[in-house]
Coordinates of C-alpha atoms in Angstrom, one line a residue:
M1 CA 0.0 0.0 0.0
A2 CA 2.8 2.4 0.9
I3 CA 4.5 1.6 -2.5
L4 CA 1.3 2.4 -4.3
S5 CA 0.9 5.7 -2.5
R6 CA 4.5 6.6 -3.4
R7 CA 3.9 5.8 -7.0
I8 CA 0.7 7.8 -7.1
G9 CA 2.5 10.7 -5.4
F10 CA 5.3 10.5 -8.0
I11 CA 2.8 10.4 -10.9
L12 CA 1.0 13.5 -9.5
F13 CA 4.4 15.3 -9.1
V14 CA 5.3 14.5 -12.7
I15 CA 1.9 15.8 -13.9
F16 CA 2.3 19.0 -11.8
L17 CA 5.8 19.5 -13.1
S18 CA 4.9 19.0 -16.7
S19 CA 1.9 21.3 -16.5
S20 CA 4.1 24.0 -14.8
I21 CA 6.6 23.7 -17.6
S22 CA 4.0 23.9 -20.3
I23 CA 2.4 26.9 -18.7
S24 CA 5.7 28.7 -18.3
S25 CA 6.6 27.9 -21.9
L26 CA 3.4 29.6 -23.0
S27 CA 4.4 33.0 -21.6
F28 CA 5.7 35.4 -24.2
S29 CA 9.3 36.7 -23.7
P30 CA 9.9 39.9 -25.7
S31 CA 13.4 40.8 -26.9
D32 CA 12.7 44.4 -25.9
D33 CA 10.8 45.0 -22.7
Y34 CA 11.1 48.4 -21.1
L35 CA 8.8 49.4 -18.2
V36 CA 9.5 52.8 -16.8
N37 CA 8.1 54.4 -13.7
C38 CA 8.4 58.1 -14.5
G39 CA 9.1 60.7 -11.8
S40 CA 9.7 58.1 -9.1
D41 CA 12.9 57.4 -7.2
V42 CA 12.0 53.7 -6.7
D43 CA 10.9 50.8 -8.8
S44 CA 7.2 49.8 -8.6
T45 CA 5.4 46.5 -9.3
V46 CA 2.0 46.4 -11.0
D47 CA 0.4 43.1 -12.1
N48 CA 3.6 41.3 -11.3
R49 CA 5.5 43.6 -13.6
R50 CA 8.4 45.7 -12.4
F51 CA 8.5 49.3 -13.6
V52 CA 12.0 50.8 -13.2
S53 CA 12.5 54.3 -11.9
D54 CA 13.5 56.7 -14.7
A55 CA 15.9 58.3 -12.2
S56 CA 17.8 55.0 -11.8
S57 CA 21.5 55.3 -12.0
K58 CA 21.7 51.9 -13.7
V59 CA 19.4 52.8 -16.6
K60 CA 19.2 56.3 -18.1
F61 CA 16.5 56.9 -20.6
F62 CA 16.4 60.6 -20.7
S63 CA 18.2 63.8 -19.7
S64 CA 16.8 65.2 -16.5
E65 CA 17.5 68.8 -17.5
G66 CA 14.4 70.9 -17.5
S67 CA 12.2 68.2 -15.8
V68 CA 11.0 67.7 -12.2
S69 CA 9.6 64.8 -10.3
L70 CA 6.0 65.2 -9.0
Q71 CA 4.4 63.3 -6.2
G72 CA 0.6 63.2 -6.2
E73 CA -1.4 64.4 -3.2
D74 CA -4.8 63.1 -1.8
L75 CA -4.7 59.9 -3.8
A76 CA -6.9 57.0 -3.0
P77 CA -5.2 54.0 -1.4
N78 CA -5.9 51.7 -4.3
V79 CA -4.3 53.9 -6.9
P80 CA -1.4 51.9 -8.5
Q81 CA 2.1 53.1 -7.7
I82 CA 2.9 54.1 -11.3
Y83 CA 0.0 56.7 -11.1
R84 CA 1.2 58.3 -7.9
T85 CA 4.2 60.0 -9.5
A86 CA 4.9 61.8 -12.8
R87 CA 7.8 63.3 -14.7
V88 CA 6.9 66.9 -15.5
F89 CA 8.7 68.7 -18.4
T90 CA 9.0 72.5 -18.8
R91 CA 10.6 72.2 -22.3
Q92 CA 11.0 69.6 -25.0
A93 CA 12.2 66.3 -23.7
K94 CA 12.6 62.8 -24.9
Y95 CA 13.0 59.2 -23.8
E96 CA 15.2 57.0 -25.8
F97 CA 15.1 53.2 -25.8
N98 CA 17.6 51.0 -27.6
V99 CA 15.9 48.1 -29.3
R100 CA 17.4 44.8 -30.3
E101 CA 14.7 43.5 -32.6
K102 CA 13.4 45.0 -35.8
G103 CA 9.6 45.0 -36.2
T104 CA 6.4 46.2 -34.5
H105 CA 6.7 47.5 -31.0
M106 CA 4.0 48.2 -28.5
V107 CA 4.3 51.7 -27.0
R108 CA 2.0 52.4 -24.0
L109 CA 1.9 55.8 -22.4
H110 CA 0.3 56.1 -18.9
F111 CA -1.3 59.4 -17.9
N112 CA -2.8 60.5 -14.6
R113 CA -3.0 64.2 -14.0
L114 CA -2.0 64.6 -10.4
T115 CA -3.1 67.2 -7.9
S116 CA -0.2 68.9 -6.2
S117 CA 0.4 72.1 -4.2
K118 CA 3.8 72.4 -5.9
I119 CA 2.9 72.3 -9.6
D120 CA -0.5 72.9 -11.1
L121 CA -1.0 70.5 -14.0
N122 CA -4.4 71.9 -14.9
G123 CA -2.7 74.1 -17.5
A124 CA -0.7 71.3 -19.0
E125 CA -1.1 70.8 -22.8
F126 CA 1.4 69.1 -25.0
H127 CA 2.2 67.0 -28.0
V128 CA 3.8 63.5 -28.1
T129 CA 5.7 62.0 -31.0
V130 CA 7.1 58.5 -31.4
N131 CA 9.7 57.8 -34.0
G132 CA 8.5 60.6 -36.2
H133 CA 4.8 59.9 -35.8
V134 CA 2.5 62.4 -34.0
V135 CA 0.5 60.2 -31.6
L136 CA -1.0 62.9 -29.4
R137 CA -1.7 66.6 -30.1
N138 CA -2.9 69.3 -27.7
F139 CA -3.3 66.6 -25.1
N140 CA -3.9 67.5 -21.4
G141 CA -3.8 64.1 -19.8
T142 CA -7.5 64.0 -18.8
S143 CA -8.5 61.2 -21.1
S144 CA -10.9 58.7 -19.5
N145 CA -8.5 56.0 -20.5
K146 CA -5.2 56.3 -18.6
V147 CA -3.3 54.1 -21.0
R148 CA -2.8 55.2 -24.7
E149 CA -1.4 52.3 -26.7
F150 CA 0.4 52.5 -30.1
L151 CA 1.9 50.0 -32.4
I152 CA 5.0 51.4 -34.0
W153 CA 7.2 49.8 -36.7
V154 CA 10.8 50.1 -35.7
G155 CA 13.4 49.7 -38.5
V156 CA 16.2 51.4 -36.7
G157 CA 18.0 50.8 -33.4
E158 CA 15.8 52.9 -31.1
V159 CA 12.4 54.1 -30.0
V160 CA 12.3 57.8 -29.3
V161 CA 9.3 59.2 -27.4
R162 CA 9.3 63.0 -27.4
F163 CA 7.1 65.4 -25.3
V164 CA 6.6 68.9 -26.5
P165 CA 4.7 71.5 -24.4
S166 CA 2.3 73.5 -26.6
K167 CA 2.7 77.2 -27.3
D168 CA 0.2 78.2 -24.7
S169 CA 1.5 75.8 -22.1
K170 CA 4.8 75.4 -20.3
L171 CA 4.2 71.9 -19.1
A172 CA 4.1 68.3 -20.3
F173 CA 4.0 65.1 -18.2
V174 CA 3.9 61.3 -18.2
N175 CA 3.4 58.8 -15.4
A176 CA 4.8 55.6 -17.0
I177 CA 6.0 54.2 -20.3
E178 CA 6.1 50.7 -21.8
V179 CA 8.1 49.8 -24.9
I180 CA 7.7 46.1 -25.8
S181 CA 8.6 44.2 -29.0
A182 CA 5.5 42.5 -30.4
P183 CA 5.3 39.0 -31.6
K184 CA 5.8 38.5 -35.3
D185 CA 2.2 37.4 -35.9
L186 CA 0.5 40.2 -34.0
I187 CA 0.0 42.4 -37.1
A188 CA -0.5 40.7 -40.5
D189 CA 0.7 42.6 -43.5
V190 CA -2.4 41.9 -45.6
A191 CA -6.1 42.6 -44.8
T192 CA -9.4 42.8 -46.6
S193 CA -10.7 46.3 -47.5
V194 CA -14.4 46.9 -47.2
S195 CA -16.5 49.6 -48.8
G196 CA -19.7 50.2 -50.7
D197 CA -17.9 49.1 -53.8
G198 CA -17.1 45.7 -52.4
T199 CA -14.0 44.1 -51.0
G200 CA -10.3 44.1 -51.9
K201 CA -6.9 43.5 -50.6
V202 CA -4.7 46.0 -48.6
N203 CA -1.0 45.4 -48.2
G204 CA 1.7 47.0 -46.1
L205 CA -0.1 47.1 -42.8
A206 CA 2.8 45.8 -40.7
K207 CA 4.7 49.1 -41.2
Q208 CA 1.8 51.4 -40.4
A209 CA 1.7 53.2 -37.1
M210 CA -1.5 52.4 -35.3
E211 CA -3.4 53.5 -32.1
V212 CA -5.5 50.9 -30.3
M213 CA -9.0 52.6 -30.0
Y214 CA -11.0 49.6 -28.8
R215 CA -10.2 46.1 -27.5
I216 CA -13.4 44.3 -26.6
N217 CA -14.2 41.0 -25.0
V218 CA -17.5 40.1 -26.5
G219 CA -19.9 38.5 -24.0
G220 CA -17.3 38.3 -21.3
R221 CA -15.8 40.2 -18.4
K222 CA -12.9 42.6 -18.3
V223 CA -9.5 41.0 -19.0
T224 CA -6.7 42.6 -17.1
P225 CA -3.0 42.7 -18.1
F226 CA -2.4 40.0 -15.5
N227 CA -4.4 37.5 -17.6
D228 CA -3.0 38.4 -21.0
T229 CA 0.3 37.3 -22.4
L230 CA 0.9 40.7 -23.9
W231 CA -0.3 42.6 -20.8
R232 CA -3.4 44.1 -22.6
T233 CA -6.7 45.1 -21.3
W234 CA -9.9 43.9 -22.9
L235 CA -13.2 45.6 -21.9
P236 CA -16.7 44.1 -21.8
D237 CA -18.9 44.9 -24.8
D238 CA -22.1 45.8 -23.0
D239 CA -21.9 49.5 -23.8
L240 CA -21.2 49.0 -27.5
F241 CA -23.6 46.1 -28.2
K242 CA -26.8 46.9 -30.1
S243 CA -29.8 44.6 -29.9
L244 CA -31.8 45.1 -33.0
G245 CA -35.6 44.8 -33.1
G246 CA -36.7 41.2 -33.7
S247 CA -33.2 39.8 -33.1
S248 CA -32.3 37.4 -30.4
S249 CA -28.9 36.9 -28.7
R250 CA -27.3 35.3 -25.7
K251 CA -23.9 35.1 -24.0
A252 CA -22.0 31.8 -24.3
Y253 CA -19.3 30.5 -21.9
F254 CA -16.8 27.7 -22.4
T255 CA -15.0 25.9 -19.6
G256 CA -12.9 23.6 -21.8
R257 CA -9.5 24.0 -23.3
I258 CA -9.0 26.5 -26.1
K259 CA -7.2 24.7 -28.9
Y260 CA -4.6 27.0 -30.5
R261 CA -3.1 25.6 -33.7
P262 CA -0.6 26.6 -36.3
G263 CA -2.2 28.9 -38.9
G264 CA -4.8 30.1 -36.5
A265 CA -4.8 32.7 -33.8
S266 CA -2.1 32.4 -31.2
R267 CA -2.4 33.1 -27.6
E268 CA -0.6 36.4 -28.2
V269 CA -3.2 37.4 -30.8
G270 CA -6.0 36.7 -28.3
P271 CA -5.9 35.2 -24.8
D272 CA -8.1 32.3 -23.5
N273 CA -10.4 34.6 -21.6
V274 CA -11.5 36.3 -24.8
Y275 CA -12.0 33.1 -26.8
N276 CA -13.9 31.2 -24.1
T277 CA -16.8 33.7 -24.1
A278 CA -19.0 35.0 -26.9
R279 CA -22.3 36.3 -28.0
V280 CA -24.5 34.1 -30.1
G281 CA -27.6 35.3 -32.1
N282 CA -29.2 35.7 -35.5
V283 CA -28.4 39.4 -36.0
M284 CA -25.9 41.3 -33.7
S285 CA -24.2 44.7 -34.1
W286 CA -21.6 46.8 -32.2
D287 CA -21.1 50.5 -32.7
F288 CA -17.7 52.1 -32.2
P289 CA -17.5 55.9 -32.2
V290 CA -14.3 57.0 -34.0
S291 CA -12.8 60.1 -35.7
T292 CA -13.1 60.5 -39.5
G293 CA -10.1 61.3 -41.5
Y294 CA -8.3 58.0 -41.0
K295 CA -8.3 54.4 -42.1
Y296 CA -9.1 51.8 -39.5
L297 CA -8.0 48.2 -39.0
I298 CA -10.8 46.0 -37.6
R299 CA -9.9 42.7 -36.2
M300 CA -12.7 40.2 -35.4
H301 CA -12.0 37.2 -33.2
F302 CA -13.9 33.9 -33.6
C303 CA -13.9 30.7 -31.7
D304 CA -16.7 28.2 -32.0
I305 CA -17.5 27.3 -28.4
A306 CA -21.3 27.0 -28.9
S307 CA -21.8 24.4 -31.7
K308 CA -22.6 20.9 -30.8
S309 CA -20.7 19.5 -33.8
L310 CA -18.7 20.7 -36.8
G311 CA -20.0 22.0 -40.0
L312 CA -23.1 23.7 -38.6
L313 CA -22.0 27.3 -38.2
Y314 CA -22.2 29.6 -41.2
F315 CA -22.8 33.3 -41.0
N316 CA -22.2 36.7 -42.7
V317 CA -20.0 39.6 -41.6
Y318 CA -20.7 43.2 -42.2
I319 CA -18.8 46.5 -41.7
N320 CA -20.8 49.7 -41.8
G321 CA -23.6 47.8 -43.5
N322 CA -21.3 46.6 -46.3
S323 CA -20.7 42.9 -46.8
A324 CA -17.3 41.9 -45.6
Y325 CA -17.6 38.1 -45.7
Q326 CA -20.4 36.0 -47.0
D327 CA -21.2 32.5 -45.6
F328 CA -18.2 32.3 -43.3
D329 CA -17.5 28.7 -42.5
I330 CA -15.7 28.7 -39.2
S331 CA -15.2 24.9 -39.2
D332 CA -13.3 25.0 -42.5
S333 CA -11.2 28.0 -41.4
T334 CA -10.1 26.3 -38.2
G335 CA -9.2 22.9 -39.7
Y336 CA -12.5 21.3 -38.5
V337 CA -11.6 21.7 -34.8
L338 CA -14.1 23.0 -32.3
A339 CA -13.0 25.7 -29.8
S340 CA -10.1 26.6 -32.1
P341 CA -9.5 30.4 -32.4
Y342 CA -9.4 32.3 -35.7
Y343 CA -9.4 36.0 -36.6
M344 CA -10.0 38.2 -39.7
D345 CA -8.7 41.6 -40.4
F346 CA -10.6 44.3 -42.3
V347 CA -9.8 47.9 -43.3
V348 CA -12.3 50.7 -43.7
D349 CA -11.4 54.1 -45.1
L350 CA -13.0 57.0 -43.3
T351 CA -10.7 59.7 -44.7
A352 CA -13.8 61.3 -46.2
D353 CA -17.2 61.7 -44.6
S354 CA -18.9 60.2 -47.8
N355 CA -17.1 56.9 -47.1
N356 CA -18.7 56.6 -43.7
P357 CA -22.5 56.2 -44.1
S358 CA -22.9 55.6 -40.3
G359 CA -21.3 59.0 -39.4
S360 CA -18.4 59.1 -37.0
S361 CA -18.7 55.5 -36.0
I362 CA -17.8 52.0 -37.2
R363 CA -20.6 49.4 -37.1
V364 CA -19.5 45.7 -36.9
S365 CA -22.3 43.2 -37.5
V366 CA -22.7 39.4 -37.8
G367 CA -25.9 37.7 -39.0
S368 CA -27.2 34.4 -40.1
S369 CA -26.4 33.0 -43.6
N370 CA -28.6 31.1 -46.0
K371 CA -26.5 28.1 -45.2
T372 CA -27.2 28.4 -41.5
S373 CA -28.5 25.1 -40.1
V374 CA -32.2 25.1 -39.0
D375 CA -31.5 22.2 -36.7
E376 CA -31.8 22.8 -33.0
R377 CA -28.1 22.1 -32.7
G378 CA -27.2 24.9 -35.0
V379 CA -26.0 28.4 -34.1
D380 CA -26.9 31.5 -36.3
A381 CA -23.8 33.7 -35.8
M382 CA -21.3 34.4 -33.1
L383 CA -18.4 36.8 -32.2
N384 CA -15.8 36.5 -29.4
G385 CA -13.8 39.7 -29.6
V386 CA -13.2 42.9 -31.6
E387 CA -10.2 45.3 -31.9
I388 CA -10.4 48.7 -33.6
M389 CA -7.0 50.3 -34.5
K390 CA -6.6 53.7 -36.1
M391 CA -3.9 53.9 -38.9
N392 CA -1.6 56.9 -39.5
N393 CA -2.7 59.3 -42.2
S394 CA -0.6 60.6 -45.1
M395 CA 1.2 63.0 -42.7
G396 CA 2.3 60.1 -40.6
S397 CA 0.1 61.3 -37.8
L398 CA -2.5 59.6 -35.6
D399 CA -3.9 62.9 -34.2
G400 CA -4.7 65.5 -36.8
F401 CA -3.3 66.5 -40.2
V402 CA 0.0 67.6 -38.9
S403 CA 3.6 66.3 -39.1
T404 CA 6.3 66.0 -36.5
D405 CA 8.3 68.7 -38.2
M406 CA 5.3 71.1 -37.9
I407 CA 5.0 70.3 -34.2
L408 CA 8.7 70.9 -33.5
T409 CA 8.7 74.1 -35.6
S410 CA 5.7 75.6 -34.0
C411 CA 6.8 74.7 -30.5
P412 CA 10.6 75.3 -30.5
N413 CA 12.7 73.9 -27.7
R414 CA 12.8 76.6 -25.0
R415 CA 16.3 75.6 -24.0
N416 CA 17.5 76.0 -27.6
L417 CA 15.6 79.3 -27.9
S418 CA 17.2 80.6 -24.7
I419 CA 20.7 79.7 -26.0
F420 CA 19.9 81.4 -29.3
I421 CA 18.8 84.6 -27.5
A422 CA 21.9 84.6 -25.4
M423 CA 24.1 84.1 -28.4
M424 CA 22.4 86.9 -30.2
A425 CA 22.8 89.2 -27.2
F426 CA 26.5 88.4 -27.0
M427 CA 26.9 89.1 -30.7
C428 CA 25.2 92.5 -30.3
I429 CA 27.5 93.4 -27.4
F430 CA 30.5 92.2 -29.4
M431 CA 29.6 94.2 -32.5
S432 CA 28.9 97.3 -30.4
F433 CA 32.3 97.0 -28.8
Y434 CA 34.0 96.4 -32.2
V435 CA 32.3 99.5 -33.7
V436 CA 33.4 101.7 -30.8
V437 CA 37.0 100.5 -31.1
Q438 CA 37.1 101.0 -34.9
R439 CA 35.8 104.6 -34.6
K440 CA 38.4 105.4 -32.0
K441 CA 41.1 104.1 -34.2
V442 CA 40.0 106.2 -37.2
R443 CA 39.9 109.3 -35.0
D444 CA 43.4 108.8 -33.8
D445 CA 44.7 108.3 -37.3
V446 CA 43.2 111.6 -38.5
F447 CA 44.6 113.8 -35.6
N448 CA 47.9 112.0 -35.2
W449 CA 51.1 114.3 -35.7
T450 CA 54.8 114.2 -34.8
K451 CA 56.5 117.0 -32.9
L452 CA 59.5 118.7 -34.7
P453 CA 62.8 118.4 -32.9
M454 CA 64.3 121.6 -31.5
D455 CA 67.9 120.9 -32.5
V456 CA 67.5 121.0 -36.3
P457 CA 70.8 121.9 -38.1
Q458 CA 71.1 125.3 -39.7
D459 CA 71.6 123.8 -43.1
N460 CA 68.2 122.2 -42.9
L461 CA 66.7 125.5 -41.8
K462 CA 68.3 127.4 -44.7
S463 CA 67.1 124.7 -47.1
G464 CA 63.7 125.0 -45.7
N465 CA 63.9 128.8 -46.0
Q466 CA 64.9 128.6 -49.6
F467 CA 61.8 126.8 -50.4
A468 CA 59.8 129.2 -48.4
A469 CA 61.3 132.3 -49.9
R470 CA 61.2 131.2 -53.5
K471 CA 58.8 133.1 -55.6
P472 CA 57.2 132.1 -58.9

């Protein structure tokens, strides 16, 4: 009996060890992983992630000249440590991060406008650029979302995040910065364009700068960075979901194992907690308010966790009322495996109001297909998650029709401006001194004379008299 117990214990230990190894192997390890706690003298830990102080002597990301550290006052006890301090800039400043891997990098900027008796941040207004892309313009740090996330293609050896106070403001600030190299499969280079004229192909997406506008867990709860391999946040869809008249829908939950497979969505594309929940119905829509003047990448996540068997789920996909995909066969797309994730990327062009029949919003819809099974085991349509990403415009900007050069020109570095003024003052003083010296020299040359000696020989005097007495 004792031998049997030991064997059972050994088997359980092996199972536990193998499961631990498999779980640890699933975690993503980026080549570049910078987490910076701005304005703090100490490191901070948030969601088991260590944010390093930007004042650390070991790691120097920026020049501290013209900046101050700010400690917030009257903060609630549950405010994360990275939102309790800020780095405040009184002139242009930049953080520089050396990167080892070429490709897309996730850049997350954290903002929490602190209250302090030392510095009033209410008047702060500034611009932010990342590697030549304007990502924020006339920003004051009061966004409802404390984290602004950008996807930036890096083809050189560094990521440069620059903060520029606006003309009417003398202050810029940031609470924390993340710079993380993304997995190779996070952004596909090709997507399907959708418009009233039909569908087509769009290439070159990987090198576009993007801002994450929405990341939605359809039918599920909020997913925190702690439960995402790329440390993302996915919000519930309740405020965006539209239940149309005569339609029916329900939430679906799955407690089994999500089956990731080659060629499908990886765990980095979408975590388990997104794919194990969904909404199921015959006609469903979600409305996402956005700004016109940009193209948008729409990623829709699918995982059949509701069908009883394969080959039963067919449905149609629509973007802004235009057909994006007819008779989508999820079984065929996932290699005939249930609970296997898959995603599709679409691009819509909202650079002109006429291209957006829904106004300043993007409507994503799924509905039943003519091939939908009428059997009680069938499911009309389903959706697990949605991401909306704004793409940079022709100026390379994600916030207005303005370039980085225009931002830097209109808001010159105050330090450089002060140096320029000082140099001009010095030159004026130098030129004034030079003019005075030159005038004095000319005056001396005009009035300069040599005194005649008193002991002049008589011959010289006679010679001189001869010339004087000579008459014509």
